[in-house]
Amino acid sequence: MSAEKGAAALRFFIRPEDISQGAVLLSPEDGAHVCRVLRRRVGDSISLCDGQGTDYLGEIAEACPERTLVRIVEARPSRTEPSAQVTLYAGLSKGERFDFLIQKAVELGASRIAPFTSRYCVVRLEERDKAKKQARMQKIALEACKQSLRSRVVEVGPVLTFEQAVEEAAGYPCPLFLYEKENKRSLSALLRSGGAGPFAVLSGPEGGFSPEEAAFAVGRGLPSVSIGPRILRCETAPLAALCAILYETSNFDIGE
């Protein structure tokens, strides 16, 4: 077992410019987490990433919440990012559902998450609350990136309108519209017909899409697809689509 695999499965993000003389000083928040939560000590291994494609194996040289210094032992290209880029455009849902979606989408390999509001969204945000909501969602994504050893911080974009989400998704080489009333074209069949991405997946809120919204999306060039005969929850459907895309693009294979 390598030193990195023997370490806790948690990664801390740093900036390349933070590395000085072969070492990096963790932020007070990360230092407190290392010392108080993970209970790491001097000499223990730790995984670091610069968010730009380089991973580092580090060894703790100083360990206290106010000052945690990590010596860089090894640097190597990141290997945990999927080759397929998938942006999830997801209708906002209430309670912890959207938090769950963000966490699991990041773990699975989503490249970006873009929340939006639509006609049947239960969640209604005032304009003044959108920035606060986005900051909270971004924090959830960051924690999931650390836990799942992602090599890049997954962005959670600002809350869009349905029309904005459709227009953005339509600009991708491989846009997909998950529609609960589609009964002719399946996601799996469409994926097998080709297309390497980048992908944009548009998935609805608890109440799904209205006929007018579906017509708008299809009219903007988003192929309407089904992900099966069962009705999936709003937090499950985009994750199922993400898994299907990553499977079809060989991103569940074990790397050499």
PDB file of C-alpha atoms in Angstrom:
ATOM      1  CA  MET A   1       0.000   0.000   0.000  1.00  0.00           C
ATOM      2  CA  SER A   2       1.385   3.377  -0.995  1.00  0.00           C
ATOM      3  CA  ALA A   3       1.735   6.221   1.487  1.00  0.00           C
ATOM      4  CA  GLU A   4      -1.045   8.094  -0.274  1.00  0.00           C
ATOM      5  CA  LYS A   5      -3.447   5.148  -0.145  1.00  0.00           C
ATOM      6  CA  GLY A   6      -2.627   4.729   3.511  1.00  0.00           C
ATOM      7  CA  ALA A   7      -3.666   8.314   4.151  1.00  0.00           C
ATOM      8  CA  ALA A   8      -7.268   9.297   4.798  1.00  0.00           C
ATOM      9  CA  ALA A   9      -9.265   9.668   1.613  1.00  0.00           C
ATOM     10  CA  LEU A  10      -9.368  13.431   1.776  1.00  0.00           C
ATOM     11  CA  ARG A  11      -7.703  15.987  -0.440  1.00  0.00           C
ATOM     12  CA  PHE A  12      -6.858  19.600   0.304  1.00  0.00           C
ATOM     13  CA  PHE A  13      -6.697  22.216  -2.425  1.00  0.00           C
ATOM     14  CA  ILE A  14      -3.847  24.682  -2.619  1.00  0.00           C
ATOM     15  CA  ARG A  15      -2.641  27.256  -5.120  1.00  0.00           C
ATOM     16  CA  PRO A  16       0.609  26.611  -7.025  1.00  0.00           C
ATOM     17  CA  GLU A  17       1.944  29.943  -5.791  1.00  0.00           C
ATOM     18  CA  ASP A  18       1.437  28.805  -2.172  1.00  0.00           C
ATOM     19  CA  ILE A  19       4.324  26.344  -2.526  1.00  0.00           C
ATOM     20  CA  SER A  20       7.565  27.841  -1.229  1.00  0.00           C
ATOM     21  CA  GLN A  21      10.867  25.997  -0.821  1.00  0.00           C
ATOM     22  CA  GLY A  22       9.181  22.666  -1.276  1.00  0.00           C
ATOM     23  CA  ALA A  23       6.488  23.200   1.359  1.00  0.00           C
ATOM     24  CA  VAL A  24       3.058  24.757   1.725  1.00  0.00           C
ATOM     25  CA  LEU A  25       1.288  26.350   4.695  1.00  0.00           C
ATOM     26  CA  LEU A  26      -2.330  25.237   4.858  1.00  0.00           C
ATOM     27  CA  SER A  27      -5.110  27.735   5.450  1.00  0.00           C
ATOM     28  CA  PRO A  28      -6.254  28.050   9.090  1.00  0.00           C
ATOM     29  CA  GLU A  29      -9.511  26.265   8.209  1.00  0.00           C
ATOM     30  CA  ASP A  30      -7.742  23.322   6.548  1.00  0.00           C
ATOM     31  CA  GLY A  31      -5.110  23.224   9.274  1.00  0.00           C
ATOM     32  CA  ALA A  32      -7.790  22.988  11.946  1.00  0.00           C
ATOM     33  CA  HIS A  33      -9.473  20.182  10.026  1.00  0.00           C
ATOM     34  CA  VAL A  34      -6.223  18.248   9.682  1.00  0.00           C
ATOM     35  CA  CYS A  35      -5.305  18.574  13.343  1.00  0.00           C
ATOM     36  CA  ARG A  36      -8.629  18.536  15.172  1.00  0.00           C
ATOM     37  CA  VAL A  37     -10.877  16.425  12.948  1.00  0.00           C
ATOM     38  CA  LEU A  38      -8.473  14.051  11.220  1.00  0.00           C
ATOM     39  CA  ARG A  39      -6.063  14.139  14.196  1.00  0.00           C
ATOM     40  CA  ARG A  40      -3.018  14.061  11.948  1.00  0.00           C
ATOM     41  CA  ARG A  41       0.427  14.493  13.410  1.00  0.00           C
ATOM     42  CA  VAL A  42       3.924  15.382  12.236  1.00  0.00           C
ATOM     43  CA  GLY A  43       5.150  12.749   9.789  1.00  0.00           C
ATOM     44  CA  ASP A  44       1.680  11.738   8.571  1.00  0.00           C
ATOM     45  CA  SER A  45       0.922  11.751   4.858  1.00  0.00           C
ATOM     46  CA  ILE A  46      -1.576  14.116   3.258  1.00  0.00           C
ATOM     47  CA  SER A  47      -2.946  14.543  -0.267  1.00  0.00           C
ATOM     48  CA  LEU A  48      -2.841  17.961  -1.916  1.00  0.00           C
ATOM     49  CA  CYS A  49      -3.962  19.292  -5.285  1.00  0.00           C
ATOM     50  CA  ASP A  50      -3.436  22.605  -7.042  1.00  0.00           C
ATOM     51  CA  GLY A  51      -6.768  22.440  -8.901  1.00  0.00           C
ATOM     52  CA  GLN A  52      -4.938  22.800 -12.207  1.00  0.00           C
ATOM     53  CA  GLY A  53      -3.975  19.225 -12.949  1.00  0.00           C
ATOM     54  CA  THR A  54      -1.192  18.426 -10.479  1.00  0.00           C
ATOM     55  CA  ASP A  55      -1.507  16.264  -7.369  1.00  0.00           C
ATOM     56  CA  TYR A  56       0.966  16.273  -4.506  1.00  0.00           C
ATOM     57  CA  LEU A  57       1.837  13.766  -1.838  1.00  0.00           C
ATOM     58  CA  GLY A  58       2.820  15.700   1.249  1.00  0.00           C
ATOM     59  CA  GLU A  59       4.176  14.969   4.708  1.00  0.00           C
ATOM     60  CA  ILE A  60       3.170  17.076   7.684  1.00  0.00           C
ATOM     61  CA  ALA A  61       6.185  18.974   9.016  1.00  0.00           C
ATOM     62  CA  GLU A  62       4.375  21.151  11.574  1.00  0.00           C
ATOM     63  CA  ALA A  63       0.955  20.326  12.988  1.00  0.00           C
ATOM     64  CA  CYS A  64      -1.167  22.761  14.925  1.00  0.00           C
ATOM     65  CA  PRO A  65      -4.500  24.375  13.973  1.00  0.00           C
ATOM     66  CA  GLU A  66      -2.947  27.818  13.584  1.00  0.00           C
ATOM     67  CA  ARG A  67       0.057  26.610  11.583  1.00  0.00           C
ATOM     68  CA  THR A  68       0.081  23.378   9.614  1.00  0.00           C
ATOM     69  CA  LEU A  69       3.085  23.108   7.326  1.00  0.00           C
ATOM     70  CA  VAL A  70       3.236  20.344   4.727  1.00  0.00           C
ATOM     71  CA  ARG A  71       6.427  19.299   2.953  1.00  0.00           C
ATOM     72  CA  ILE A  72       5.967  18.258  -0.673  1.00  0.00           C
ATOM     73  CA  VAL A  73       7.250  14.716  -1.189  1.00  0.00           C
ATOM     74  CA  GLU A  74       6.044  14.016  -4.722  1.00  0.00           C
ATOM     75  CA  ALA A  75       4.255  15.810  -7.562  1.00  0.00           C
ATOM     76  CA  ARG A  76       2.468  14.052 -10.425  1.00  0.00           C
ATOM     77  CA  PRO A  77      -0.228  14.682 -13.030  1.00  0.00           C
ATOM     78  CA  SER A  78      -3.775  14.272 -11.763  1.00  0.00           C
ATOM     79  CA  ARG A  79      -5.523  11.047 -12.756  1.00  0.00           C
ATOM     80  CA  THR A  80      -8.941  11.350 -11.122  1.00  0.00           C
ATOM     81  CA  GLU A  81     -10.688  13.628 -13.622  1.00  0.00           C
ATOM     82  CA  PRO A  82     -13.011  12.009 -16.196  1.00  0.00           C
ATOM     83  CA  SER A  83     -12.172  12.395 -19.861  1.00  0.00           C
ATOM     84  CA  ALA A  84     -15.816  13.269 -20.577  1.00  0.00           C
ATOM     85  CA  GLN A  85     -16.926  16.729 -19.501  1.00  0.00           C
ATOM     86  CA  VAL A  86     -20.505  16.818 -18.224  1.00  0.00           C
ATOM     87  CA  THR A  87     -22.335  19.918 -17.038  1.00  0.00           C
ATOM     88  CA  LEU A  88     -25.548  19.238 -15.144  1.00  0.00           C
ATOM     89  CA  TYR A  89     -28.289  21.842 -15.526  1.00  0.00           C
ATOM     90  CA  ALA A  90     -30.594  20.889 -12.672  1.00  0.00           C
ATOM     91  CA  GLY A  91     -33.894  22.344 -11.535  1.00  0.00           C
ATOM     92  CA  LEU A  92     -33.741  23.563  -7.946  1.00  0.00           C
ATOM     93  CA  SER A  93     -35.363  21.241  -5.414  1.00  0.00           C
ATOM     94  CA  LYS A  94     -36.286  21.800  -1.801  1.00  0.00           C
ATOM     95  CA  GLY A  95     -34.785  20.584   1.452  1.00  0.00           C
ATOM     96  CA  GLU A  96     -31.628  18.537   1.252  1.00  0.00           C
ATOM     97  CA  ARG A  97     -32.361  17.109  -2.179  1.00  0.00           C
ATOM     98  CA  PHE A  98     -30.246  19.571  -4.101  1.00  0.00           C
ATOM     99  CA  ASP A  99     -27.435  19.295  -1.551  1.00  0.00           C
ATOM    100  CA  PHE A 100     -27.453  15.539  -2.158  1.00  0.00           C
ATOM    101  CA  LEU A 101     -27.423  16.050  -5.923  1.00  0.00           C
ATOM    102  CA  ILE A 102     -24.401  18.346  -5.737  1.00  0.00           C
ATOM    103  CA  GLN A 103     -22.467  16.019  -3.466  1.00  0.00           C
ATOM    104  CA  LYS A 104     -23.067  12.879  -5.508  1.00  0.00           C
ATOM    105  CA  ALA A 105     -22.612  14.580  -8.885  1.00  0.00           C
ATOM    106  CA  VAL A 106     -19.210  15.825  -7.778  1.00  0.00           C
ATOM    107  CA  GLU A 107     -18.238  12.381  -6.478  1.00  0.00           C
ATOM    108  CA  LEU A 108     -19.260  10.727  -9.739  1.00  0.00           C
ATOM    109  CA  GLY A 109     -17.377  13.180 -11.942  1.00  0.00           C
ATOM    110  CA  ALA A 110     -19.569  16.092 -13.065  1.00  0.00           C
ATOM    111  CA  SER A 111     -17.542  18.977 -14.499  1.00  0.00           C
ATOM    112  CA  ARG A 112     -19.942  21.746 -13.522  1.00  0.00           C
ATOM    113  CA  ILE A 113     -23.363  22.155 -11.926  1.00  0.00           C
ATOM    114  CA  ALA A 114     -25.766  24.871 -13.014  1.00  0.00           C
ATOM    115  CA  PRO A 115     -28.968  25.243 -10.963  1.00  0.00           C
ATOM    116  CA  PHE A 116     -32.041  26.851 -12.496  1.00  0.00           C
ATOM    117  CA  THR A 117     -35.625  27.715 -11.654  1.00  0.00           C
ATOM    118  CA  SER A 118     -38.588  26.742 -13.826  1.00  0.00           C
ATOM    119  CA  ARG A 119     -42.390  26.748 -13.747  1.00  0.00           C
ATOM    120  CA  TYR A 120     -42.837  23.770 -11.437  1.00  0.00           C
ATOM    121  CA  CYS A 121     -39.957  24.496  -9.055  1.00  0.00           C
ATOM    122  CA  VAL A 122     -41.095  24.415  -5.444  1.00  0.00           C
ATOM    123  CA  VAL A 123     -38.105  26.529  -4.432  1.00  0.00           C
ATOM    124  CA  ARG A 124     -38.485  30.247  -5.110  1.00  0.00           C
ATOM    125  CA  LEU A 125     -35.527  32.508  -4.472  1.00  0.00           C
ATOM    126  CA  GLU A 126     -35.539  36.235  -4.024  1.00  0.00           C
ATOM    127  CA  GLU A 127     -32.856  37.978  -6.051  1.00  0.00           C
ATOM    128  CA  ARG A 128     -31.073  39.030  -2.856  1.00  0.00           C
ATOM    129  CA  ASP A 129     -30.807  35.402  -1.717  1.00  0.00           C
ATOM    130  CA  LYS A 130     -29.258  33.950  -4.872  1.00  0.00           C
ATOM    131  CA  ALA A 131     -25.630  34.841  -4.122  1.00  0.00           C
ATOM    132  CA  LYS A 132     -25.888  33.394  -0.605  1.00  0.00           C
ATOM    133  CA  LYS A 133     -27.473  30.231  -1.983  1.00  0.00           C
ATOM    134  CA  GLN A 134     -24.737  29.846  -4.587  1.00  0.00           C
ATOM    135  CA  ALA A 135     -21.990  30.286  -1.981  1.00  0.00           C
ATOM    136  CA  ARG A 136     -23.520  27.562   0.178  1.00  0.00           C
ATOM    137  CA  MET A 137     -23.811  25.175  -2.770  1.00  0.00           C
ATOM    138  CA  GLN A 138     -20.226  25.890  -3.799  1.00  0.00           C
ATOM    139  CA  LYS A 139     -19.037  24.977  -0.305  1.00  0.00           C
ATOM    140  CA  ILE A 140     -20.846  21.633  -0.552  1.00  0.00           C
ATOM    141  CA  ALA A 141     -19.165  21.001  -3.901  1.00  0.00           C
ATOM    142  CA  LEU A 142     -15.732  21.863  -2.501  1.00  0.00           C
ATOM    143  CA  GLU A 143     -16.125  19.453   0.406  1.00  0.00           C
ATOM    144  CA  ALA A 144     -17.221  16.723  -2.006  1.00  0.00           C
ATOM    145  CA  CYS A 145     -14.171  17.428  -4.193  1.00  0.00           C
ATOM    146  CA  LYS A 146     -11.909  16.963  -1.182  1.00  0.00           C
ATOM    147  CA  GLN A 147     -13.589  13.739  -0.094  1.00  0.00           C
ATOM    148  CA  SER A 148     -13.669  12.133  -3.541  1.00  0.00           C
ATOM    149  CA  LEU A 149     -10.097  13.157  -4.452  1.00  0.00           C
ATOM    150  CA  ARG A 150     -11.145  15.301  -7.393  1.00  0.00           C
ATOM    151  CA  SER A 151      -8.307  17.180  -9.021  1.00  0.00           C
ATOM    152  CA  ARG A 152     -10.339  20.264  -9.862  1.00  0.00           C
ATOM    153  CA  VAL A 153     -12.878  22.229  -7.875  1.00  0.00           C
ATOM    154  CA  VAL A 154     -16.278  21.708  -9.485  1.00  0.00           C
ATOM    155  CA  GLU A 155     -18.031  25.008 -10.052  1.00  0.00           C
ATOM    156  CA  VAL A 156     -21.629  25.505  -8.988  1.00  0.00           C
ATOM    157  CA  GLY A 157     -22.849  28.346 -11.162  1.00  0.00           C
ATOM    158  CA  PRO A 158     -25.321  31.112 -10.320  1.00  0.00           C
ATOM    159  CA  VAL A 159     -29.021  30.273 -10.284  1.00  0.00           C
ATOM    160  CA  LEU A 160     -30.356  30.670 -13.833  1.00  0.00           C
ATOM    161  CA  THR A 161     -33.799  30.971 -15.304  1.00  0.00           C
ATOM    162  CA  PHE A 162     -35.035  28.005 -17.315  1.00  0.00           C
ATOM    163  CA  GLU A 163     -34.573  29.954 -20.542  1.00  0.00           C
ATOM    164  CA  GLN A 164     -30.991  30.856 -19.625  1.00  0.00           C
ATOM    165  CA  ALA A 165     -30.213  27.233 -18.789  1.00  0.00           C
ATOM    166  CA  VAL A 166     -31.582  26.042 -22.133  1.00  0.00           C
ATOM    167  CA  GLU A 167     -29.660  28.648 -24.107  1.00  0.00           C
ATOM    168  CA  GLU A 168     -26.411  27.728 -22.342  1.00  0.00           C
ATOM    169  CA  ALA A 169     -26.964  23.989 -22.764  1.00  0.00           C
ATOM    170  CA  ALA A 170     -27.736  24.437 -26.454  1.00  0.00           C
ATOM    171  CA  GLY A 171     -24.194  25.752 -26.954  1.00  0.00           C
ATOM    172  CA  TYR A 172     -22.639  22.401 -26.028  1.00  0.00           C
ATOM    173  CA  PRO A 173     -21.646  19.858 -28.692  1.00  0.00           C
ATOM    174  CA  CYS A 174     -23.792  17.191 -26.963  1.00  0.00           C
ATOM    175  CA  PRO A 175     -26.823  18.683 -25.187  1.00  0.00           C
ATOM    176  CA  LEU A 176     -29.442  16.367 -23.650  1.00  0.00           C
ATOM    177  CA  PHE A 177     -32.919  17.151 -22.363  1.00  0.00           C
ATOM    178  CA  LEU A 178     -34.216  14.614 -19.814  1.00  0.00           C
ATOM    179  CA  TYR A 179     -37.976  14.638 -20.312  1.00  0.00           C
ATOM    180  CA  GLU A 180     -40.277  12.423 -18.302  1.00  0.00           C
ATOM    181  CA  LYS A 181     -42.829  12.206 -21.142  1.00  0.00           C
ATOM    182  CA  GLU A 182     -40.365  11.141 -23.836  1.00  0.00           C
ATOM    183  CA  ASN A 183     -41.244   7.630 -25.067  1.00  0.00           C
ATOM    184  CA  LYS A 184     -39.377   7.222 -28.355  1.00  0.00           C
ATOM    185  CA  ARG A 185     -35.709   8.014 -27.776  1.00  0.00           C
ATOM    186  CA  SER A 186     -33.610   6.650 -24.916  1.00  0.00           C
ATOM    187  CA  LEU A 187     -30.499   8.192 -23.461  1.00  0.00           C
ATOM    188  CA  SER A 188     -28.530   4.961 -23.842  1.00  0.00           C
ATOM    189  CA  ALA A 189     -29.397   4.656 -27.536  1.00  0.00           C
ATOM    190  CA  LEU A 190     -28.397   8.253 -28.170  1.00  0.00           C
ATOM    191  CA  LEU A 191     -25.077   7.791 -26.370  1.00  0.00           C
ATOM    192  CA  ARG A 192     -24.270   4.642 -28.299  1.00  0.00           C
ATOM    193  CA  SER A 193     -24.810   6.511 -31.553  1.00  0.00           C
ATOM    194  CA  GLY A 194     -21.735   8.605 -30.831  1.00  0.00           C
ATOM    195  CA  GLY A 195     -20.681  11.906 -29.337  1.00  0.00           C
ATOM    196  CA  ALA A 196     -17.690  12.425 -27.063  1.00  0.00           C
ATOM    197  CA  GLY A 197     -18.864  15.651 -25.461  1.00  0.00           C
ATOM    198  CA  PRO A 198     -18.619  17.993 -23.797  1.00  0.00           C
ATOM    199  CA  PHE A 199     -22.128  17.110 -22.606  1.00  0.00           C
ATOM    200  CA  ALA A 200     -24.854  19.276 -21.133  1.00  0.00           C
ATOM    201  CA  VAL A 201     -27.669  17.477 -19.281  1.00  0.00           C
ATOM    202  CA  LEU A 202     -30.844  19.416 -18.523  1.00  0.00           C
ATOM    203  CA  SER A 203     -32.976  17.829 -15.798  1.00  0.00           C
ATOM    204  CA  GLY A 204     -36.115  19.134 -14.121  1.00  0.00           C
ATOM    205  CA  PRO A 205     -37.322  19.870 -10.577  1.00  0.00           C
ATOM    206  CA  GLU A 206     -39.861  17.889  -8.496  1.00  0.00           C
ATOM    207  CA  GLY A 207     -42.752  18.773 -10.768  1.00  0.00           C
ATOM    208  CA  GLY A 208     -40.943  18.110 -14.035  1.00  0.00           C
ATOM    209  CA  PHE A 209     -41.320  20.319 -17.098  1.00  0.00           C
ATOM    210  CA  SER A 210     -44.402  21.912 -18.571  1.00  0.00           C
ATOM    211  CA  PRO A 211     -45.273  21.116 -22.224  1.00  0.00           C
ATOM    212  CA  GLU A 212     -44.317  24.672 -23.119  1.00  0.00           C
ATOM    213  CA  GLU A 213     -40.900  24.314 -21.490  1.00  0.00           C
ATOM    214  CA  ALA A 214     -40.309  21.003 -23.253  1.00  0.00           C
ATOM    215  CA  ALA A 215     -41.209  22.579 -26.594  1.00  0.00           C
ATOM    216  CA  PHE A 216     -38.864  25.493 -25.899  1.00  0.00           C
ATOM    217  CA  ALA A 217     -35.930  23.184 -25.091  1.00  0.00           C
ATOM    218  CA  VAL A 218     -36.466  20.956 -28.118  1.00  0.00           C
ATOM    219  CA  GLY A 219     -36.908  24.012 -30.311  1.00  0.00           C
ATOM    220  CA  ARG A 220     -33.480  25.259 -29.200  1.00  0.00           C
ATOM    221  CA  GLY A 221     -31.866  22.028 -30.347  1.00  0.00           C
ATOM    222  CA  LEU A 222     -31.829  19.903 -27.184  1.00  0.00           C
ATOM    223  CA  PRO A 223     -32.697  16.270 -28.023  1.00  0.00           C
ATOM    224  CA  SER A 224     -35.445  14.985 -25.731  1.00  0.00           C
ATOM    225  CA  VAL A 225     -34.457  11.632 -24.180  1.00  0.00           C
ATOM    226  CA  SER A 226     -35.843   9.119 -21.704  1.00  0.00           C
ATOM    227  CA  ILE A 227     -33.802   7.398 -19.010  1.00  0.00           C
ATOM    228  CA  GLY A 228     -36.220   4.506 -18.603  1.00  0.00           C
ATOM    229  CA  PRO A 229     -39.813   3.579 -17.772  1.00  0.00           C
ATOM    230  CA  ARG A 230     -39.521   4.281 -14.050  1.00  0.00           C
ATOM    231  CA  ILE A 231     -40.165   7.698 -12.552  1.00  0.00           C
ATOM    232  CA  LEU A 232     -37.004   8.934 -10.867  1.00  0.00           C
ATOM    233  CA  ARG A 233     -36.781  11.626  -8.237  1.00  0.00           C
ATOM    234  CA  CYS A 234     -35.408  14.960  -9.329  1.00  0.00           C
ATOM    235  CA  GLU A 235     -32.132  14.316  -7.523  1.00  0.00           C
ATOM    236  CA  THR A 236     -31.803  10.811  -9.000  1.00  0.00           C
ATOM    237  CA  ALA A 237     -32.444  11.477 -12.696  1.00  0.00           C
ATOM    238  CA  PRO A 238     -29.403  13.671 -13.432  1.00  0.00           C
ATOM    239  CA  LEU A 239     -27.154  11.299 -11.501  1.00  0.00           C
ATOM    240  CA  ALA A 240     -28.438   8.346 -13.535  1.00  0.00           C
ATOM    241  CA  ALA A 241     -27.735  10.261 -16.743  1.00  0.00           C
ATOM    242  CA  LEU A 242     -24.276  11.223 -15.514  1.00  0.00           C
ATOM    243  CA  CYS A 243     -23.468   7.581 -14.742  1.00  0.00           C
ATOM    244  CA  ALA A 244     -24.684   6.489 -18.170  1.00  0.00           C
ATOM    245  CA  ILE A 245     -22.505   9.062 -19.930  1.00  0.00           C
ATOM    246  CA  LEU A 246     -19.415   8.189 -17.915  1.00  0.00           C
ATOM    247  CA  TYR A 247     -19.993   4.481 -18.490  1.00  0.00           C
ATOM    248  CA  GLU A 248     -20.429   4.873 -22.240  1.00  0.00           C
ATOM    249  CA  THR A 249     -17.270   6.993 -22.430  1.00  0.00           C
ATOM    250  CA  SER A 250     -15.234   4.381 -20.489  1.00  0.00           C
ATOM    251  CA  ASN A 251     -14.774   6.562 -17.436  1.00  0.00           C
ATOM    252  CA  PHE A 252     -15.544   3.782 -14.986  1.00  0.00           C
ATOM    253  CA  ASP A 253     -12.540   1.774 -16.184  1.00  0.00           C
ATOM    254  CA  ILE A 254      -9.627   1.230 -13.813  1.00  0.00           C
ATOM    255  CA  GLY A 255      -6.617   3.305 -14.816  1.00  0.00           C
ATOM    256  CA  GLU A 256      -3.197   1.793 -15.267  1.00  0.00           C
TER     257      GLU A 256
END
